[in-house]
Amino acid sequence: MNKQTKSEGRKDAPSFQDLILRLERFWADQGCIILQPYDMEVGAATFHPATTLRSLGPNPWRAAYVQPSRRPKDGRYGENPNRLQHYYQFQVIMKPSPADIQDLYLESLFAIGIDRNNHDIRFVEDDWESPTLGAWGLGWEVWCDGMEVSQFTYFQQVGGFDSDPVSGELTYGLERLAMYVQSVDNVYDLNFNGGEGENKVTYGDVFLQAEQEYSRYNFGHADTAKLLEHFRDAEGECQALLTKGEAGERHLMVLPAYDQAIKASHIFNLLDARGVISVTERQAYILRVRDLTKACCAAWLKTDAGGAANG
Amino acid sequence: MAELLLELFSEEIPARMQVRARADLARLLGEKLKAAGLDFGEIKTFATPRRLTIVVDGVPGRSPDIKDERKGPRVGAPEQALAGFLKSSGLSSVDQAEIREDKKGSFYVALIEKPGRAAADVIAEIVPEIIKTFPWPKSMRWGSGRLRWVRPLHSILCLLDGKVVDFEIEGIKSGKETKGHRFMAPKSFAVKSFNDYAAKLKDAFVILDGDERAAKIAKAARELADKQGLALVEDEALLAENAGLAEWPVVLMGEFDEDFLSVPPEVLTTSMKSHQKCFSVTEGNALTNRFVLVANLEAKDGGKAITAGNERVIRARLADAKFFFDQDRKTSLEDRVTELKDITFHEKLGSQYERMNRVRNLAREIALLVKADPDLAERAAILAKADLVTLMVGEFPDLQGVMGRYYALDQQENPAVADAIAAHYKPQGPADEVPTDPVAIAVALADKLDTLTGFWAIDEKPTGSKDPFALRRAALGVIRIILENELRMALRDVLWRSLGAHVIGGVPPDRDETNILSDLIGFFADRLKVYLRDQGARHDLVDAVFALGGDDLLMIVRRVEALGRFLDAEDGEHLLAGTKRAMNILRIEEKKDGRAFDQAPDPALLELPEEKALAKAVDEVEQAAAKAILDEDFEAAMERMAMLRAPVDDFFDKVTVNADDPKLRENRLRLLNRIRATTQAVADFSKIAG
């Protein structure tokens, strides 16, 4: 008696790319600058300097961007309908968090075609913490009919520094959201471009091969000896740049140093996926990355964008 | 008398924090009103996901005037003393003070009058204080402000007798307006009183009272199930959580593919509950392919889209669970056992693998005591923790043991072994049942005793309210398993063997093993006392029986029960009094003479008939009681003891113990010693109160 929803989807729903365009339009109208993805491998959109670093210091900041996110361990060779080692997050960061940020967020959901009269949207407690960023915040996971579609966080600390003012961070899981609005059960069936028949391009057309190839790489072929070396290199380079950039009350090379911290973090994730990091070592690696990001955050506060006083 | 209404309207408050927040608000506001001299009647509190509300009845318009007198220095006292008096009493000159006379002359008195204050002024001060210091388990800042609240605070409604109490915190001005349901009635509206507030909220799709929301959910859920001839799986905690997540709960029923019913019901229920906060539904005794969800919206389409959405999520969740179940069964539990080497049980007590090796040996030995097949007990102990490394238990830790049982059955293990794997964690709380099958009993006891001796060996004992390894629960589990199954066991021997495994296994106790053991036995005695006290027994009786040094818990409890009944009767009461009297006299005289009177009384020196009768009775009772105790018939032993009552009473009535003749005195003291020794057969009477 159970009706199996065919993975064909709703015809009137926005395509994957349309979803992104609508979100960008919506948040541009709220005064966010629309950035492009950061050109490095990151585990989450929060790592983008536009969030990690810009959320620090007194200067107001509003930005939105798509960020491809890499989680090597989550690869499933393209065989799992909703687990990917590479997926997209749509990120909104607003500092200070406006009083109506919850309403704005809800409006954004309506803007991408979620009918406010027929869907159950809920804010369910979920505190956020990133050990590698030395960051935490309070907020919710947002449910739409029982499906988690976004993470909503008020940053309280980043890089070990109190957030003052507080940034509001919204992270939409784009694939999930698209699967929801298009009513498809398998991520690879998502309509990417909105085309019909021959013109239709699916998410699978774009990414299935990549998922298969990267799963092989992540789990079987990434050269762990070289990666360990790369980790140490990135760590060393980050520390060296932080030292070289010191200029009294000022710092002159935070962003290049932070790139190295991001690199170390991603290499750690790869090593973790390869299963060469034991449980006890794991904690030590996380702390090493955290030391790097914390030092970068401290240096950021000595720059103009970080709000350091001129002098 | 006026009504005070306060509503703190915020972004979504975590469901688990709402109950405590209500209590904290009631306590803080109550304390501060009282401290300000404002009496009040009833306090009621409410919480929804977006508001914390309190209403206080019977608040007076003003706090009372306070009159106080302060005695000052004598008239004509030095300038300095006068100045100090003026300063401390707030007067500007001595002319404002009254002069009174006493025997020594005249002195100043300052009359201090503190006029009462308008209640609204007081409230305008204390509410901001409460908000700024509210004890949320976790609070946050937002925007550019400094205020902390559980989530951003948006507005404050504060009315006294229908009028706004004016104050402002961090840019939020108190007012008389609130908002209804986030989606169904988002507009602001003003209210006049609590009744007006509650009624208008209901019109705006907000049920203020959490209990009412829970009742609505429970009723609707049962009705939905009933209509289909199904039954709801009741779950109080889940109900409360759902009531804390919706201002206007709407209950809907969804379904999932019947294929998923091949997954164990505990898995389905846990998955739907922990991830989606949905209730399970049964048909007959079996889970059926339906679930009940609670939405926070009366949808235009009657909930079709919401149900369909939830069904899709549940389908994905159950597909995950089924995947885990299928994957897990590809590897036998036996093959997983070596993976336990990678799981640390405790850094000083080794891995789960090492622990398994200790428990399997202990389980074999206990099996012999509880008439279980030692091979089956050992087998169950070997496999008992293997499910910790399965995908399913990794995802749902609550299912430990339960999954092990399913996987064991799947792999054709003996059913007694499979059941023991599930039951060995029991009892998990005072309300949980104890294992009853001998194999499960052996493993459950071995598992708990190994935990206890291990942590005792490394000196990680519970202190005060801290018991991070749940050792009190483990000891209580052992006690309940033994008592409820009426098991005979010399606890000391079993603990000794278990402790030995830790010593051999490389955990060197830093203290003497005998001390560790007596300390642990003492811990069991304390736990047993707590357990028996909860059952209504007197803890002094437990002490009195424990003082005899036994370690067979079942026999100790039987003795305590028999002793309790005996002392409740008149004979027992009198004998206790007599024995205590004997013991008191002995204590004093033993001290005086610096020696014991522990030889047998000399029959030739028994002069009075009461002495003779007592000596005879003591001998008879001693023998009879000893036999009854040998037969473990404690009722009979107590009945024999009762026969001592009359001779003891008569003895104290007629016989002077401290006779002038030292020989007579000594013989009578020896007789008293006999009373003490004889009663020792059933309990140490000196430990009994009264």
Tab-separated table of N, CA and C in Angstrom, chain B residues 5 157 159 164 175-179 187-193 196-197 200-201:
chain	number	residue	atom	x	y	z
B	5	LEU	N	1.944	39.996	34.960
B	5	LEU	CA	2.126	39.103	33.812
B	5	LEU	C	3.431	39.477	33.102
B	157	LEU	N	6.903	41.414	27.422
B	157	LEU	CA	5.579	41.901	27.780
B	157	LEU	C	5.537	41.910	29.301
B	159	LEU	N	3.006	43.392	32.359
B	159	LEU	CA	1.819	44.129	32.806
B	159	LEU	C	1.587	43.906	34.285
B	164	VAL	N	1.308	48.639	31.628
B	164	VAL	CA	2.682	48.273	31.305
B	164	VAL	C	3.629	48.730	32.421
B	175	GLY	N	6.542	46.161	27.067
B	175	GLY	CA	5.311	46.622	26.445
B	175	GLY	C	4.163	45.700	26.760
B	176	LYS	N	3.095	45.820	25.982
B	176	LYS	CA	1.912	44.991	26.232
B	176	LYS	C	1.603	44.107	25.026
B	177	GLU	N	2.582	44.013	24.112
B	177	GLU	CA	2.299	43.262	22.890
B	177	GLU	C	3.079	41.958	22.822
B	178	THR	N	2.486	41.005	22.143
B	178	THR	CA	3.197	39.771	21.830
B	178	THR	C	2.779	39.333	20.433
B	179	LYS	N	3.280	38.145	20.039
B	179	LYS	CA	2.957	37.640	18.714
B	179	LYS	C	2.416	36.232	18.828
B	187	LYS	N	1.282	38.284	13.355
B	187	LYS	CA	1.119	39.712	13.705
B	187	LYS	C	1.163	39.944	15.211
B	188	SER	N	1.602	41.154	15.577
B	188	SER	CA	1.621	41.531	16.990
B	188	SER	C	0.208	41.864	17.451
B	189	PHE	N	-0.054	41.661	18.732
B	189	PHE	CA	-1.316	42.116	19.320
B	189	PHE	C	-1.092	42.473	20.777
B	190	ALA	N	-1.982	43.348	21.285
B	190	ALA	CA	-1.834	43.797	22.672
B	190	ALA	C	-2.755	42.970	23.573
B	191	VAL	N	-2.352	42.812	24.831
B	191	VAL	CA	-3.191	42.077	25.773
B	191	VAL	C	-3.392	42.911	27.035
B	192	LYS	N	-4.449	42.545	27.826
B	192	LYS	CA	-4.800	43.325	29.017
B	192	LYS	C	-4.531	42.580	30.310
B	193	SER	N	-4.609	41.258	30.229
B	193	SER	CA	-4.470	40.470	31.463
B	193	SER	C	-4.042	39.065	31.053
B	196	ASP	N	-6.804	37.283	29.122
B	196	ASP	CA	-6.870	37.866	27.784
B	196	ASP	C	-5.703	37.337	26.934
B	197	TYR	N	-4.537	37.292	27.575
B	197	TYR	CA	-3.300	36.832	26.904
B	197	TYR	C	-3.445	35.382	26.435
B	200	LYS	N	-6.136	35.077	23.683
B	200	LYS	CA	-5.707	35.622	22.389
B	200	LYS	C	-4.619	34.752	21.756
B	201	LEU	N	-3.760	34.192	22.597
B	201	LEU	CA	-2.731	33.295	22.051
B	201	LEU	C	-3.394	32.090	21.394
